[in-house]
Amino acid sequence: MAYTIKDVAKKAGVSIATVSRVLNNQPGFSEKTKKKVQHVIEELGYEPNAVARGLINNKTHTIGVLFPELSSMLVTDFLNGIETMAHELGSSVIVCHTEADGEKTMKYLQLLNEKRIDGIIFVSAILKEEYYNYIRKMGIPMVLLSTESYAYPVPYVKVNDQHAAYSATKYLLNKGHNKIGMISGSKDDLIAGKPRIMGFKMALKDSGIAFTEDNIIYSKGFGFQDGLDGMEKLMKQSPEISAIFAASDEIAFGALSFAYQHGIKIPDDVSIIGYDNLSIAEMAIPPLTTVGQPLIKMGKTAASMLFEMLESGNVFVENRILPHEILERETVREKR
Amino acid sequence: MAYTIKDVAKKAGVSIATVSRVLNNQPGFSEKTKKKVQHVIEELGYEPNAVARGLINNKTHTIGVLFPELSSMLVTDFLNGIETMAHELGSSVIVCHTEADGEKTMKYLQLLNEKRIDGIIFVSAILKEEYYNYIRKMGIPMVLLSTESYAYPVPYVKVNDQHAAYSATKYLLNKGHNKIGMISGSKDDLIAGKPRIMGFKMALKDSGIAFTEDNIIYSKGFGFQDGLDGMEKLMKQSPEISAIFAASDEIAFGALSFAYQHGIKIPDDVSIIGYDNLSIAEMAIPPLTTVGQPLIKMGKTAASMLFEMLESGNVFVENRILPHEILERETVREKR
DNA sequence: GTGAAAGCGCTAACAG
DNA sequence: CTGTTAGCGCTTTCAC
């Protein structure tokens, strides 16, 4: 067994209250006893028991992060940002992956509740009523990362998806393309699906270009396979297209792969712009032009917001819309 | 405040001991009181406080995982495996990223110690004496993932790097290549560097092919940039090479990119085989042939081993060498 | 300045 | 079968 506060007290010849005071830097001890106590702590290698502290303080200095899946490449950067900031602010993070499954999510929430974590970051998924109600009952702050809730007043940090999609499309337009296609996620996805589709359409409209349903592919998700399949359909359906907006970098990779397999030259035959700026975007062949989200920053911001709520005791803080950014690499070229 | 066991006891008209008993399914209550208690629990939405439990049981059902960096693409899969298995076995996982920094690592260890976690998984880094001693003092089990210790008796789960490198090189040899180069990590890295270099050399030797220092590039790390630079040097230094063994998939991506930028056709001009089988390996252009490590499985295995130690109370379990596997994709072709 | 003592929410003897 | 009680390691009144 590790040493306890009693051991320190005994060895230092003081009461445990005094040890506790110097430990927490509470007023009420002389410089001399402080020295003495600290010396014993050093000598014993005593380290306070955070579990006991958590019990009495009702604070565990631990937050929970819920990811729908751990395999998506977005999580690495998000987690990186969250963990960095949380640690800086003195907390640990417990990761959970819900597999976008309602039951599992509830199980995780229950677990986190039993562990009495201080707050929750909920990533890239729809905040269902069931989750919201449960978390509200837990009485701890929560922030949404890369998602938002229309139904509940929960602060979020996001990029403006519609605006970012608009920018991407506009970028293509400015390069002289006027037959532009999109490989999107699901249009039923109100967070990452629809807004990007809307931004795409709006940019087209603002440039006086007619929109055809033929120019857009609705995938189930945002993965590599979706891009592979989407590209195939799009090329078949609208061969006149000279540029494509892919709703995620993974989709763009799929499109790139399909193009490679079928002798379609990127960007000579068709230009592609992605969405996300995953770390592998610059490792693509050719390096992928994309609308970047500041992923690590987003993670850090989400964590900061959570701690702001924790400290202030407010149940709400301002939402943060972080700026997106076009990263010009080599998959888009001027239309001649 | 959430309800406590007292609230349940009072409302059910029993003692807290009885509630505790039905909660933990300890013998000593009638079917009738069980029903009554469970009903009250349900009604109140009571959930036991894991912090209090942790204090008394000396068990937090939480493990810590130390990654040198959260940005490497290996972590996603490792974490995925670890989290899945840990959760299955009723534990949560706290992630830490040490940035391969000694001081930070010690800070994290101290934090984890204060939190009284049940065990530690230490990933992809050298287990320094300082760490080992500290963890030993913590008195909790630890397992190494994708690393091993020559100095201390700590169980590990790994692939046999030398053997895997041998297989990769042999694969190239069997395809008829006899001028083979390698872009390796650091030869001072005793875990992932040297063994792969040794495997490479050994395969060459066993095939009666003379080894030249010109055919191998020693990088600092295993990243994209290392591959980019390594490829450039290797091509300059040994232009006669027809096949390359890259010591990681990220290095292979770098090599692929360099080749693309300089009009070197893969696999027509030179074949490349990677190492790891990251999820993005099949998304490469062309899809990357590689020696795969069973990353998720490795994560799961590490977690299982840890829990085995936890349950048995043994400080040691058998090491696990998981099998590697060649994934034939499109970056290697027969030499004519 | 310092110590005694109560209690955070729970488990585990010990009695009955 | 059930209740009482003594802690787990710590913080925090309240006295002195």
PDB file of N, CA and C (backbone and C1' of nucleotides) in Angstrom, chain A residues 15 18 21 28-30 33 56, chain C residues 1-5 7-9:
ATOM      1  N   SER A  15      -0.682  16.828  12.978  1.00  0.00           N
ATOM      2  CA  SER A  15      -1.966  16.170  12.717  1.00  0.00           C
ATOM      3  C   SER A  15      -2.206  16.097  11.213  1.00  0.00           C
ATOM      4  N   THR A  18      -3.090  19.348   9.503  1.00  0.00           N
ATOM      5  CA  THR A  18      -1.977  20.214   9.116  1.00  0.00           C
ATOM      6  C   THR A  18      -1.356  19.767   7.798  1.00  0.00           C
ATOM      7  N   ARG A  21      -3.431  20.844   5.071  1.00  0.00           N
ATOM      8  CA  ARG A  21      -3.298  22.280   4.822  1.00  0.00           C
ATOM      9  C   ARG A  21      -2.093  22.605   3.955  1.00  0.00           C
ATOM     10  N   GLY A  28      -2.801  28.583   7.595  1.00  0.00           N
ATOM     11  CA  GLY A  28      -2.899  27.984   8.914  1.00  0.00           C
ATOM     12  C   GLY A  28      -1.749  27.077   9.288  1.00  0.00           C
ATOM     13  N   PHE A  29      -0.542  27.450   8.909  1.00  0.00           N
ATOM     14  CA  PHE A  29       0.605  26.686   9.383  1.00  0.00           C
ATOM     15  C   PHE A  29       1.831  27.592   9.294  1.00  0.00           C
ATOM     16  N   SER A  30       2.780  27.290  10.115  1.00  0.00           N
ATOM     17  CA  SER A  30       3.986  28.109  10.128  1.00  0.00           C
ATOM     18  C   SER A  30       4.952  27.631   9.048  1.00  0.00           C
ATOM     19  N   THR A  33       6.650  24.305  10.128  1.00  0.00           N
ATOM     20  CA  THR A  33       5.935  23.030   9.958  1.00  0.00           C
ATOM     21  C   THR A  33       5.817  22.688   8.485  1.00  0.00           C
ATOM     22  N   ILE A  56     -14.589  13.552  -1.631  1.00  0.00           N
ATOM     23  CA  ILE A  56     -14.983  14.652  -0.753  1.00  0.00           C
ATOM     24  C   ILE A  56     -15.215  15.953  -1.515  1.00  0.00           C
TER      25      ILE A  56
ATOM     26  P    DG C   1       0.894  32.406  12.040  1.00  0.00           P
ATOM     27  O5'  DG C   1       0.541  31.160  12.907  1.00  0.00           O
ATOM     28  C5'  DG C   1       0.370  29.911  12.309  1.00  0.00           C
ATOM     29  C4'  DG C   1       0.853  28.948  13.358  1.00  0.00           C
ATOM     30  C3'  DG C   1       0.868  27.546  12.825  1.00  0.00           C
ATOM     31  O3'  DG C   1       1.712  26.752  13.660  1.00  0.00           O
ATOM     32  C1'  DG C   1      -0.997  27.845  14.276  1.00  0.00           C
ATOM     33  P    DT C   2       1.990  25.261  13.278  1.00  0.00           P
ATOM     34  O5'  DT C   2       0.753  24.480  13.868  1.00  0.00           O
ATOM     35  C5'  DT C   2       0.743  24.208  15.270  1.00  0.00           C
ATOM     36  C4'  DT C   2      -0.529  23.522  15.636  1.00  0.00           C
ATOM     37  C3'  DT C   2      -0.799  22.226  14.868  1.00  0.00           C
ATOM     38  O3'  DT C   2      -0.461  21.159  15.734  1.00  0.00           O
ATOM     39  C1'  DT C   2      -2.775  23.503  15.307  1.00  0.00           C
ATOM     40  P    DG C   3      -0.656  19.651  15.260  1.00  0.00           P
ATOM     41  O5'  DG C   3      -2.076  19.310  15.904  1.00  0.00           O
ATOM     42  C5'  DG C   3      -2.224  19.438  17.305  1.00  0.00           C
ATOM     43  C4'  DG C   3      -3.620  19.050  17.708  1.00  0.00           C
ATOM     44  C3'  DG C   3      -4.073  17.684  17.202  1.00  0.00           C
ATOM     45  O3'  DG C   3      -4.804  17.054  18.259  1.00  0.00           O
ATOM     46  C1'  DG C   3      -5.588  19.338  16.442  1.00  0.00           C
ATOM     47  P    DA C   4      -5.195  15.546  18.200  1.00  0.00           P
ATOM     48  O5'  DA C   4      -6.739  15.583  18.616  1.00  0.00           O
ATOM     49  C5'  DA C   4      -7.312  16.759  19.174  1.00  0.00           C
ATOM     50  C4'  DA C   4      -8.820  16.614  19.192  1.00  0.00           C
ATOM     51  C3'  DA C   4      -9.368  15.216  18.939  1.00  0.00           C
ATOM     52  O3'  DA C   4     -10.601  15.119  19.617  1.00  0.00           O
ATOM     53  C1'  DA C   4      -9.943  16.608  17.118  1.00  0.00           C
ATOM     54  P    DA C   5     -11.538  13.835  19.443  1.00  0.00           P
ATOM     55  O5'  DA C   5     -12.479  14.247  18.230  1.00  0.00           O
ATOM     56  C5'  DA C   5     -13.170  15.506  18.291  1.00  0.00           C
ATOM     57  C4'  DA C   5     -14.160  15.570  17.145  1.00  0.00           C
ATOM     58  C3'  DA C   5     -14.786  14.230  16.769  1.00  0.00           C
ATOM     59  O3'  DA C   5     -16.090  14.491  16.311  1.00  0.00           O
ATOM     60  C1'  DA C   5     -13.656  15.056  14.918  1.00  0.00           C
ATOM     61  P    DG C   7     -21.447  14.195  11.131  1.00  0.00           P
ATOM     62  O5'  DG C   7     -20.898  13.973   9.653  1.00  0.00           O
ATOM     63  C5'  DG C   7     -20.581  15.101   8.842  1.00  0.00           C
ATOM     64  C4'  DG C   7     -19.948  14.591   7.575  1.00  0.00           C
ATOM     65  C3'  DG C   7     -20.614  13.321   7.004  1.00  0.00           C
ATOM     66  O3'  DG C   7     -20.695  13.456   5.613  1.00  0.00           O
ATOM     67  C1'  DG C   7     -18.341  12.987   7.200  1.00  0.00           C
ATOM     68  P    DC C   8     -21.959  12.969   4.837  1.00  0.00           P
ATOM     69  O5'  DC C   8     -21.452  12.980   3.330  1.00  0.00           O
ATOM     70  C5'  DC C   8     -20.847  14.121   2.728  1.00  0.00           C
ATOM     71  C4'  DC C   8     -19.912  13.638   1.646  1.00  0.00           C
ATOM     72  C3'  DC C   8     -20.351  12.310   1.035  1.00  0.00           C
ATOM     73  O3'  DC C   8     -21.058  12.580  -0.172  1.00  0.00           O
ATOM     74  C1'  DC C   8     -17.982  12.327   1.599  1.00  0.00           C
ATOM     75  P    DG C   9     -22.509  11.993  -0.376  1.00  0.00           P
ATOM     76  O5'  DG C   9     -22.225  10.478  -0.773  1.00  0.00           O
ATOM     77  C5'  DG C   9     -21.560  10.187  -1.989  1.00  0.00           C
ATOM     78  C4'  DG C   9     -21.194   8.728  -1.994  1.00  0.00           C
ATOM     79  C3'  DG C   9     -22.383   7.779  -1.767  1.00  0.00           C
ATOM     80  O3'  DG C   9     -22.371   6.817  -2.808  1.00  0.00           O
ATOM     81  C1'  DG C   9     -20.622   7.261  -0.289  1.00  0.00           C
TER      82       DG C   9
END
